[in-house]
């Protein structure tokens, strides 16, 4: 390309904003559909009536108490996973470096399995187990990887090691329990929004919003670090602090989501890659990633609830939809290449 | 495609002064692992009995234990380990991505999906049936990934192939999960298979797959020198007269045969192919020929030793080898990455 850097930035900026807007629009449409669809189907005007406070009664209960928490959770959780994945991929400059890979998901699953199999279950206990498991895995990886500062690649390799051990422990536990228990645990382990209610969605959603609000503070420094640690230092970025803060925010985002919904697969890996391709940006656009992630999880949950004969965990659908779309993009991208 | 950069701060690993000595040490460890695998089990045979039985003597019972159980199982462990280690070395050099493992091309996901479909819809229940399903799945998946990765006429570059493999593999693993969660019987069979085990992998299962592995290993050895050039970048390799397209195709063929064959024998064992090449790079340096050779020796050691450990760890039952490899290998990997920093490619 011949355009100067400023011109390029503007072009990428406009395109990113357009894509982000389109993805947000898609998320809103999908969210409204989620409010309308179900055993008690409603029309869009009916849904709007409830949302604007003009309709009362049963419709109000259905929309506000049953469907809204789940839809809002899907949007926020999707954005959270996507942004966390984008941060990890930017820090390590590796498209494979999703939080799933560094052990958080497996740690959460281990914690949940221990809560279910040893301590006896119940949703609050399972959520606590998952949160403790995921965070313990993150702390263990951090401590094991720390040596004169935290280096991205070492962090990932240690994460893979810890992750593999946890996955083995999970496999082992699932092999030793009764089929029914293993099936229930596996469905949760694939990631599901079935357990989401207002009581869990509100605190989790608030945490996610708070964490997402931290991301714009980190973005400029992350952009600098994308050019290499040394050049970032030269422009006054405190590299180690930024890296630690970014990892902490990303880990917290994933942990909150996983505690409520289980390890929902593939969004943190696919959404940033999809966003990058749609926005045609050189780095990973975090805002666009968030919007794509929200649309992806909302759409996947609609499919999981209504489009397949048996209810499947939403994580199964995110993998199929997100993966399928990524494959399509790859083919499309290749065709358009001169 | 984003360039898949080599890790920050990585440089060519230490150039070892004593490569032959280290290889010999690794070979000695492998010998010890094989010996242990013949000796240790649910009932411990004395060394003299095992030696006697191997030489053609022994009692009926010792002949059964040694020849019917431990020898085939050890051979299976050696074959699976060698295949996974070499496949891992190839795929990491090829994609220039230290996080790549043989499953990255969707090989494991394809094998698992075909096995799940076979169990759910075709009523396949025998381990030998799984073997052919797994092989077919691995093969089909690699062809599809390569086809999608090189769509548009351009030869598939490593970074593109990586993302394509991850994406298609993920789609299939999602379908597998959906399929098994809605079919409890298939779920029950799959959770045994997908843990990765060498239990009762007799010669009837190992022998049909062995030719695939031998061909895969031969291709791997042949292509290793070319990988050294490709590792310097496509342009450099072309300037050195290396046919990059042919090297890529050979690598894909070898990885499919090796990872597919190993998965057919033992089920998906995910960690070995990822970690062993790192371990070898840290001890033998970055020459791809040394890495392939080293992985050929070190990976079977890890698998056979893990299998031995799995037999006695939770008596009276057994722990599948795929569960043990991570617990044996991961601490080593972590210790190494702490000690020597990043491992360049």
XYZ file of C-alpha atoms in Angstrom:
683
model
C 0.000 0.000 0.000
C 1.197 3.493 -0.781
C -0.867 5.619 1.581
C 0.954 7.300 4.455
C 0.495 6.128 8.028
C -2.004 8.858 8.952
C -4.190 8.156 5.984
C -4.053 4.445 6.792
C -5.053 5.030 10.389
C -8.077 6.991 9.291
C -9.111 4.296 6.814
C -8.749 1.567 9.445
C -10.542 3.739 11.996
C -13.569 4.320 9.768
C -13.751 0.696 8.754
C -13.388 -0.520 12.363
C -16.133 1.818 13.531
C -18.448 0.636 10.746
C -17.826 -3.017 11.543
C -18.266 -2.400 15.277
C -21.550 -0.609 14.595
C -22.782 -3.400 12.318
C -21.872 -6.074 14.884
C -23.602 -4.115 17.634
C -26.675 -3.798 15.419
C -26.667 -7.539 14.829
C -26.351 -8.098 18.589
C -29.380 -5.853 19.262
C -31.498 -7.686 16.669
C -30.434 -11.066 18.058
C -31.089 -9.857 21.610
C -34.626 -8.712 20.735
C -35.243 -12.069 19.032
C -34.101 -13.800 22.212
C -36.707 -11.798 24.145
C -39.463 -12.705 21.664
C -38.784 -16.409 21.098
C -39.700 -19.298 23.373
C -42.588 -21.450 24.587
C -44.574 -18.235 24.922
C -43.818 -16.516 21.586
C -44.264 -12.767 21.336
C -44.185 -10.205 18.563
C -41.650 -7.429 18.420
C -44.191 -4.702 19.310
C -45.223 -6.761 22.376
C -41.603 -7.033 23.451
C -41.058 -3.320 22.909
C -44.216 -2.646 24.922
C -42.805 -4.539 27.886
C -39.399 -2.908 27.583
C -40.889 0.614 27.506
C -43.135 -0.189 30.457
C -46.435 -0.009 28.570
C -47.352 -3.694 28.977
C -47.861 -5.459 32.300
C -48.825 -8.893 33.510
C -47.570 -12.266 32.361
C -45.772 -10.907 29.297
C -43.790 -8.646 31.608
C -42.749 -11.596 33.779
C -41.729 -13.647 30.748
C -39.626 -10.931 29.154
C -38.110 -9.173 32.135
C -37.625 -12.068 34.543
C -37.115 -15.097 32.322
C -35.561 -13.937 29.074
C -33.891 -10.588 29.707
C -31.266 -11.799 32.235
C -30.193 -14.562 29.898
C -30.029 -12.290 26.822
C -28.121 -9.543 28.644
C -25.761 -12.124 30.106
C -25.161 -13.605 26.650
C -24.280 -10.189 25.201
C -22.002 -9.148 28.057
C -20.361 -12.554 28.424
C -19.706 -12.785 24.692
C -18.073 -9.361 24.706
C -16.060 -10.233 27.815
C -14.677 -13.474 26.362
C -13.848 -11.822 23.048
C -12.022 -8.865 24.618
C -10.104 -11.174 26.959
C -9.073 -13.298 23.982
C -8.048 -10.209 22.023
C -5.871 -9.011 24.909
C -4.137 -12.396 25.170
C -3.571 -12.629 21.425
C -2.171 -9.094 21.340
C 0.152 -9.682 24.289
C 1.563 -12.912 22.910
C 1.186 -12.048 19.211
C -0.092 -15.563 18.746
C -3.571 -16.342 17.395
C -3.585 -19.603 19.349
C -3.079 -17.932 22.702
C -6.632 -17.870 23.966
C -7.446 -18.035 27.676
C -8.818 -21.531 27.057
C -5.353 -22.642 26.131
C -3.603 -21.275 29.189
C -5.605 -23.308 31.628
C -8.321 -21.066 33.009
C -11.168 -23.070 31.488
C -9.693 -26.340 32.656
C -9.052 -24.899 36.118
C -12.650 -23.741 36.377
C -13.865 -27.146 35.264
C -11.626 -28.834 37.842
C -13.005 -26.575 40.573
C -16.564 -27.275 39.456
C -15.959 -31.032 39.319
C -14.475 -31.037 42.806
C -17.471 -29.039 44.067
C -19.856 -31.453 42.348
C -18.187 -34.770 43.073
C -16.548 -34.179 46.441
C -18.627 -31.484 48.091
C -21.975 -32.473 46.593
C -23.238 -29.765 44.235
C -25.833 -26.998 44.239
C -25.462 -23.996 41.883
C -23.866 -21.577 44.382
C -21.309 -24.206 45.320
C -20.597 -25.050 41.683
C -20.090 -21.376 40.821
C -17.789 -20.863 43.780
C -15.847 -23.982 42.846
C -15.473 -22.780 39.271
C -14.321 -19.304 40.277
C -11.853 -20.641 42.844
C -10.557 -23.246 40.386
C -10.035 -20.772 37.559
C -8.364 -18.150 39.709
C -6.191 -20.732 41.468
C -5.027 -21.954 38.067
C -4.253 -18.369 37.004
C -2.294 -17.639 40.201
C -0.401 -20.929 39.913
C 0.531 -20.157 36.298
C 1.580 -16.632 37.255
C 3.784 -17.794 40.119
C 5.341 -20.590 38.092
C 6.001 -18.304 35.121
C 7.339 -15.351 37.112
C 11.086 -14.928 36.935
C 12.607 -11.436 36.680
C 9.348 -10.171 35.290
C 6.632 -11.853 33.319
C 7.408 -12.782 29.767
C 4.521 -13.548 27.419
C 5.850 -16.722 25.888
C 6.945 -18.299 29.173
C 3.518 -17.502 30.601
C 1.858 -19.368 27.735
C 4.097 -22.439 27.948
C 3.598 -22.719 31.699
C -0.122 -22.245 31.047
C -0.121 -25.125 28.583
C 1.619 -27.355 31.110
C -0.758 -26.524 33.946
C -3.701 -26.756 31.563
C -2.694 -30.230 30.408
C -2.424 -31.460 33.991
C -5.819 -30.039 34.907
C -7.423 -31.487 31.765
C -6.005 -34.895 32.691
C -7.375 -34.601 36.197
C -10.781 -33.700 34.735
C -10.735 -36.654 32.337
C -9.827 -38.928 35.204
C -12.621 -37.648 37.435
C -15.187 -37.981 34.619
C -14.058 -41.554 33.947
C -14.596 -42.604 37.525
C -18.100 -41.280 38.167
C -21.505 -42.574 37.124
C -22.658 -41.911 33.578
C -25.424 -39.515 34.608
C -23.126 -37.362 36.722
C -20.515 -37.352 33.968
C -23.126 -36.256 31.418
C -24.318 -33.391 33.614
C -20.770 -32.279 34.340
C -19.809 -32.495 30.665
C -22.767 -30.374 29.605
C -21.659 -27.715 32.085
C -18.082 -28.214 30.995
C -19.079 -27.358 27.425
C -20.481 -24.017 28.626
C -24.185 -23.333 29.080
C -26.410 -20.377 29.915
C -29.142 -22.621 31.343
C -28.328 -21.750 34.936
C -28.391 -17.971 34.343
C -31.030 -16.056 36.319
C -31.367 -12.446 37.406
C -29.661 -13.322 40.668
C -26.501 -14.472 38.901
C -26.618 -12.268 35.801
C -26.781 -8.906 37.610
C -23.645 -9.198 39.776
C -21.704 -10.975 37.009
C -22.816 -8.410 34.425
C -21.782 -5.549 36.693
C -18.323 -7.080 37.170
C -17.951 -7.544 33.416
C -18.952 -3.925 32.688
C -16.495 -2.652 35.286
C -13.664 -4.744 33.839
C -14.493 -3.802 30.251
C -14.316 -0.140 31.279
C -10.641 -0.692 32.215
C -9.725 -1.874 28.722
C -9.648 1.517 26.909
C -7.026 2.662 29.451
C -4.753 -0.182 28.439
C -5.293 -0.109 24.678
C -2.792 2.624 23.649
C 0.028 0.975 25.610
C -0.865 -2.436 24.147
C -0.678 -0.925 20.641
C 2.829 0.333 21.409
C 3.876 -3.042 22.804
C 2.657 -4.677 19.601
C 5.720 -3.113 17.957
C 8.036 -4.768 20.452
C 8.870 -4.230 24.125
C 11.936 -2.083 23.466
C 10.267 0.381 21.160
C 7.326 0.565 23.587
C 9.745 1.367 26.432
C 11.349 4.034 24.285
C 7.980 5.779 23.994
C 7.561 5.711 27.769
C 5.332 2.662 28.219
C 5.890 0.821 31.494
C 5.834 -2.551 29.807
C 5.799 -4.907 32.789
C 3.040 -3.050 34.589
C 0.861 -2.834 31.486
C 1.352 -6.513 30.787
C 0.431 -7.514 34.329
C -2.619 -5.235 34.339
C -3.775 -6.520 30.954
C -3.398 -10.158 31.990
C -5.212 -9.464 35.265
C -8.159 -7.817 33.506
C -8.400 -10.585 30.889
C -8.181 -13.340 33.486
C -10.828 -11.655 35.635
C -13.176 -11.298 32.638
C -12.900 -14.963 31.750
C -13.217 -16.073 35.379
C -16.433 -14.159 36.005
C -18.051 -15.554 32.861
C -16.877 -19.096 33.510
C -18.121 -19.053 37.084
C -21.669 -18.386 35.896
C -21.817 -20.141 32.539
C -19.007 -22.676 32.495
C -16.109 -22.580 30.048
C -17.817 -21.399 26.838
C -15.486 -22.500 24.094
C -13.939 -20.712 21.149
C -15.336 -17.173 21.441
C -12.119 -15.780 22.871
C -10.173 -17.473 20.106
C -12.475 -16.810 17.139
C -14.032 -13.393 17.814
C -10.748 -11.404 17.743
C -9.664 -13.179 14.555
C -13.056 -12.565 12.925
C -12.997 -8.907 14.034
C -9.485 -8.421 12.682
C -10.475 -9.756 9.302
C -13.727 -7.812 9.050
C -12.034 -4.570 10.101
C -8.973 -5.394 7.954
C -6.853 -3.981 10.730
C -3.197 -4.880 11.252
C -3.594 -5.530 14.982
C -6.559 -6.912 16.873
C -9.285 -4.247 17.311
C -10.541 -4.854 20.865
C -13.764 -2.844 20.567
C -14.794 -4.617 17.372
C -13.871 -7.954 18.984
C -16.226 -7.212 21.866
C -19.140 -6.416 19.547
C -18.493 -9.528 17.442
C -18.266 -11.654 20.597
C -21.592 -10.327 21.885
C -23.350 -11.062 18.590
C -21.720 -14.478 18.402
C -22.817 -15.619 21.865
C -26.349 -14.184 21.495
C -26.790 -15.920 18.156
C -25.328 -19.168 19.467
C -27.645 -19.172 22.463
C -30.666 -18.664 20.190
C -29.584 -21.675 18.156
C -28.875 -23.735 21.281
C -32.318 -22.980 22.708
C -34.553 -23.059 19.655
C -32.916 -24.390 16.502
C -31.761 -27.886 17.437
C -34.104 -30.751 18.384
C -32.516 -31.397 21.775
C -31.254 -28.575 23.945
C -27.481 -28.527 23.700
C -25.013 -26.451 25.749
C -24.355 -23.100 24.075
C -20.623 -23.862 24.047
C -21.253 -26.576 21.487
C -22.953 -24.030 19.222
C -20.322 -21.309 19.665
C -17.683 -23.737 18.515
C -19.645 -24.798 15.458
C -20.869 -21.313 14.471
C -17.691 -19.412 15.320
C -15.480 -22.059 13.755
C -17.673 -22.360 10.682
C -17.704 -18.617 10.157
C -13.938 -18.430 10.576
C -13.531 -21.142 7.947
C -15.850 -19.260 5.586
C -13.879 -16.062 6.151
C -10.621 -17.831 5.371
C -11.998 -19.152 2.088
C -13.568 -15.806 1.221
C -10.371 -13.961 2.037
C -8.364 -16.258 -0.208
C -10.755 -15.797 -3.137
C -10.528 -12.038 -2.936
C -6.772 -12.052 -2.922
C -5.398 -10.901 -6.299
C -3.067 -13.632 8.048
C -1.097 -12.313 10.988
C 2.496 -13.420 10.867
C 2.967 -16.001 13.577
C 6.023 -14.429 15.087
C 8.639 -16.412 16.864
C 8.300 -15.659 20.563
C 9.666 -12.420 21.901
C 13.152 -12.742 23.297
C 13.837 -16.087 21.719
C 17.132 -16.799 20.124
C 18.716 -19.867 18.669
C 19.023 -22.330 21.542
C 22.291 -23.345 23.121
C 24.569 -25.156 20.711
C 25.335 -28.369 22.530
C 28.880 -29.658 22.530
C 27.919 -33.189 23.430
C 24.970 -34.029 21.181
C 25.928 -37.708 20.644
C 26.418 -38.233 24.381
C 23.043 -36.722 25.142
C 21.368 -38.847 22.484
C 23.012 -41.923 23.938
C 21.727 -40.952 27.373
C 18.219 -40.584 25.975
C 18.488 -43.974 24.294
C 19.568 -45.546 27.587
C 16.511 -44.043 29.290
C 14.334 -45.509 26.545
C 15.882 -48.947 27.131
C 15.152 -48.665 30.836
C 11.564 -47.692 30.118
C 11.085 -50.714 27.862
C 12.571 -53.024 30.498
C 10.283 -51.595 33.188
C 7.303 -51.981 30.873
C 8.037 -55.709 30.565
C 8.588 -56.166 34.303
C 5.959 -54.026 35.986
C 2.255 -54.651 36.032
C -0.642 -55.780 38.158
C 1.399 -58.903 38.974
C 5.106 -58.260 39.253
C 7.185 -60.894 37.469
C 10.777 -61.461 38.595
C 13.445 -60.393 36.080
C 14.628 -63.976 35.632
C 11.119 -65.149 34.678
C 10.697 -62.353 32.125
C 14.101 -63.009 30.559
C 13.372 -66.719 30.555
C 9.989 -66.204 28.897
C 11.406 -63.874 26.276
C 14.021 -66.487 25.481
C 11.292 -69.031 24.810
C 10.839 -70.669 28.210
C 8.592 -69.765 31.132
C 5.293 -71.053 32.420
C 1.929 -70.809 30.655
C 1.023 -67.906 32.862
C 4.267 -65.991 32.319
C 4.055 -66.596 28.558
C 0.548 -65.173 28.529
C 1.471 -62.117 30.600
C 4.668 -61.340 28.707
C 3.791 -62.256 25.139
C 0.069 -61.527 25.084
C -0.031 -58.466 27.288
C 3.227 -56.680 27.954
C 5.125 -57.071 24.690
C 2.247 -55.832 22.474
C 1.500 -53.046 24.902
C 5.123 -51.946 24.972
C 5.318 -52.039 21.185
C 2.124 -49.984 21.039
C 3.606 -47.460 23.471
C 6.825 -47.198 21.455
C 4.944 -46.756 18.189
C 2.503 -44.192 19.563
C 5.258 -42.237 21.297
C 7.588 -42.155 18.307
C 4.746 -41.107 16.005
C 3.499 -38.313 18.260
C 6.969 -36.970 19.045
C 8.091 -36.803 15.431
C 4.747 -35.397 14.274
C 5.064 -32.688 16.917
C 8.606 -31.812 15.840
C 7.527 -31.546 12.213
C 4.436 -29.459 12.792
C 6.199 -26.994 15.105
C 9.038 -26.466 12.645
C 6.631 -26.240 9.736
C 4.270 -23.676 11.251
C 7.137 -21.960 13.068
C 4.733 -21.879 15.968
C 5.982 -23.362 19.236
C 2.400 -23.839 20.415
C 1.483 -26.069 17.501
C 0.850 -29.715 18.217
C 0.017 -32.603 15.859
C -3.673 -32.079 16.599
C -3.532 -28.582 15.158
C -4.447 -29.754 11.670
C -7.659 -31.149 13.110
C -6.303 -34.693 13.042
C -7.527 -35.570 16.549
C -10.852 -33.826 16.076
C -11.422 -35.638 12.776
C -10.555 -39.004 14.291
C -12.786 -38.393 17.320
C -15.679 -37.210 15.157
C -15.533 -40.276 12.915
C -15.354 -42.550 15.972
C -18.339 -40.772 17.542
C -20.369 -41.080 14.329
C -19.373 -44.740 14.056
C -20.490 -45.463 17.602
C -23.701 -43.442 17.379
C -25.010 -44.320 13.939
C -23.138 -47.390 12.692
C -23.084 -49.405 15.914
C -19.314 -49.878 15.902
C -18.144 -51.145 19.284
C -14.828 -52.941 18.772
C -11.457 -51.242 19.247
C -10.403 -52.513 15.815
C -13.407 -50.728 14.306
C -12.304 -47.528 16.024
C -8.870 -47.905 14.412
C -10.180 -47.608 10.869
C -12.657 -44.885 11.740
C -9.902 -42.865 13.410
C -7.553 -43.308 10.456
C -10.231 -42.302 7.980
C -11.186 -39.283 10.083
C -7.603 -38.072 10.350
C -7.062 -38.435 6.629
C -10.295 -36.750 5.554
C -9.728 -33.860 7.924
C -6.208 -33.151 6.732
C -7.343 -33.148 3.120
C -10.205 -30.770 3.941
C -7.974 -28.469 6.010
C -5.391 -28.372 3.252
C -8.092 -27.752 0.653
C -9.639 -24.872 2.597
C -6.221 -23.554 3.594
C -5.118 -23.348 -0.019
C -8.444 -22.165 -1.454
C -8.096 -19.412 -4.016
C -5.257 -21.090 -5.835
C -2.521 -19.947 -3.503
C -0.499 -22.705 -1.885
C -1.390 -22.956 1.788
C 1.013 -21.054 3.995
C 1.710 -22.385 7.490
C -0.043 -19.566 9.365
C -3.190 -19.945 7.266
C -3.149 -23.696 7.700
C -2.849 -23.266 11.460
C -5.934 -21.085 11.754
C -7.841 -23.280 9.291
C -6.910 -26.431 11.209
C -7.913 -24.926 14.538
C -11.215 -23.656 13.122
C -12.275 -26.854 11.362
C -11.034 -28.993 14.247
C -13.061 -26.894 16.671
C -16.230 -27.212 14.580
C -15.880 -30.984 14.542
C -15.096 -31.237 18.244
C -18.228 -29.177 18.895
C -20.284 -31.541 16.764
C -18.708 -34.489 18.597
C -19.630 -32.984 21.960
C -23.177 -32.282 20.789
C -23.509 -35.789 19.398
C -22.225 -37.546 22.501
C -24.114 -35.370 24.983
C -27.364 -36.313 23.251
C -26.442 -40.011 22.981
C -25.479 -41.227 26.476
C -24.341 -44.627 25.248
C -21.897 -43.086 22.777
C -20.781 -40.661 25.477
C -19.945 -43.558 27.753
C -17.826 -45.304 25.113
C -16.155 -42.097 23.954
C -15.043 -41.010 27.423
C -13.046 -44.227 27.647
C -11.563 -43.906 24.152
C -10.810 -40.195 24.333
C -8.730 -40.475 27.490
C -6.055 -42.264 25.472
C -5.129 -45.757 26.659
C -2.777 -48.608 25.782
C -4.774 -51.164 27.757
C -5.450 -54.273 25.671
C -3.907 -52.819 22.522
C -2.825 -56.194 21.183
C -0.968 -56.923 17.974
C -4.334 -57.221 16.205
C -4.696 -53.463 16.663
C -1.065 -52.366 16.446
C 0.092 -54.356 13.417
C -2.385 -53.002 10.834
C -1.409 -49.438 11.763
C 2.369 -49.997 11.886
C 2.932 -49.670 8.092
C 1.292 -46.224 8.162
C 3.616 -45.152 10.963
C 6.706 -46.528 9.228
C 5.897 -44.623 6.035
C 5.217 -41.498 8.089
C 8.542 -41.800 9.916
C 10.413 -42.352 6.656
C 8.882 -39.234 5.115
C 9.684 -37.293 8.284
C 13.352 -38.280 8.217
C 13.556 -37.453 4.525
C 11.994 -34.018 4.910
C 13.893 -32.885 8.038
C 16.871 -31.285 6.201
C 14.463 -29.314 3.991
C 12.762 -28.019 7.120
C 16.006 -26.411 8.220
C 15.872 -24.236 5.106
C 12.143 -23.546 5.366
C 12.657 -22.449 8.981
C 14.754 -19.556 7.635
C 11.780 -18.289 5.668
C 10.189 -19.167 2.345
C 12.402 -16.845 0.291
C 15.654 -18.088 1.751
C 14.530 -21.673 1.237
C 13.679 -20.990 -2.413
C 17.033 -19.279 -2.883
C 18.703 -22.412 -1.512
C 16.924 -24.477 -4.141
C 14.416 -26.117 -1.776
C 11.006 -26.876 -3.273
C 8.907 -25.298 -0.512
C 5.619 -26.629 -1.845
C 6.912 -30.182 -1.850
C 8.326 -29.857 1.677
C 4.946 -28.609 2.909
C 3.055 -31.433 1.271
C 5.494 -34.008 2.654
C 5.165 -32.564 6.161
C 1.378 -32.667 5.972
C 1.421 -36.262 4.748
C 3.831 -37.327 7.497
C 1.911 -35.560 10.272
C -1.380 -37.073 9.106
C 0.011 -40.594 8.964
C 1.813 -40.287 12.298
C -0.814 -38.466 14.349
C -3.674 -40.341 12.695
C -1.989 -43.708 13.250
C -1.133 -42.944 16.878
C -4.690 -41.792 17.550
C -6.040 -44.925 15.902
C -4.012 -47.124 18.249
C -4.430 -45.329 21.562
C -7.073 -42.613 21.177
C -6.155 -38.934 21.307
C -3.071 -38.308 23.482
C -2.644 -34.571 23.254
C 0.358 -33.442 25.239
C 3.281 -35.562 24.020
C 3.677 -34.050 20.559
C 3.527 -30.558 21.980
C 6.107 -30.841 24.743
C 8.706 -33.356 23.566
C 10.102 -31.206 20.702
C 10.617 -28.352 23.206
C 12.467 -30.675 25.529
C 14.649 -31.904 22.690
C 15.328 -28.384 21.398
C 16.541 -27.363 24.810
C 18.963 -30.256 25.061
C 20.055 -30.859 21.466
C 19.828 -27.446 19.802
C 17.771 -26.216 16.867
C 18.912 -28.401 13.974
C 15.700 -30.027 12.690
C 17.474 -33.313 11.986
C 18.572 -33.515 15.630
C 15.098 -32.519 16.815
C 13.381 -35.214 14.756
C 15.900 -37.818 15.891
C 15.714 -36.710 19.525
C 11.909 -36.714 19.508
C 11.985 -40.202 18.060
C 13.834 -41.350 21.193
C 12.406 -39.116 23.921
C 8.678 -39.313 23.115
C 8.435 -43.113 23.323
C 10.261 -42.936 26.653
C 7.655 -40.534 27.986
C 4.748 -42.633 26.713
C 6.074 -46.019 27.851
C 7.108 -44.696 31.275
C 3.747 -42.997 31.732
C 2.004 -46.228 30.797
C 4.042 -48.150 33.387
C 3.183 -45.544 35.992
C -0.489 -45.693 35.044
C -0.537 -49.446 35.645
C 0.535 -49.125 39.284
C -0.598 -45.611 40.287
C -4.152 -46.483 41.278
C -4.150 -50.244 41.889
C -6.272 -52.283 41.464
C -7.530 -50.219 38.526
C -5.463 -48.506 35.828
C -4.928 -44.877 34.903
C -5.048 -44.344 31.114
C -1.706 -43.325 29.641
C -3.171 -40.120 28.182
C -3.995 -38.962 31.704
C -0.534 -39.792 33.044
C 1.567 -38.210 30.253
C 0.466 -34.727 31.259
C 1.298 -35.288 34.920
C 4.720 -36.680 34.041
C 5.541 -34.266 31.233
C 4.111 -30.939 32.360
C 6.381 -30.457 35.407
C 9.408 -31.134 33.184
C 8.168 -28.618 30.613
C 7.580 -25.979 33.291
C 10.964 -26.562 34.913
C 12.666 -26.265 31.526
C 10.918 -23.080 30.457
C 11.817 -21.534 33.809
C 15.437 -22.527 33.496
C 16.313 -21.784 29.916
C 13.813 -19.160 28.890
C 12.000 -19.318 25.598
C 12.655 -22.024 23.078
C 13.201 -20.605 19.638
C 12.478 -22.511 16.497
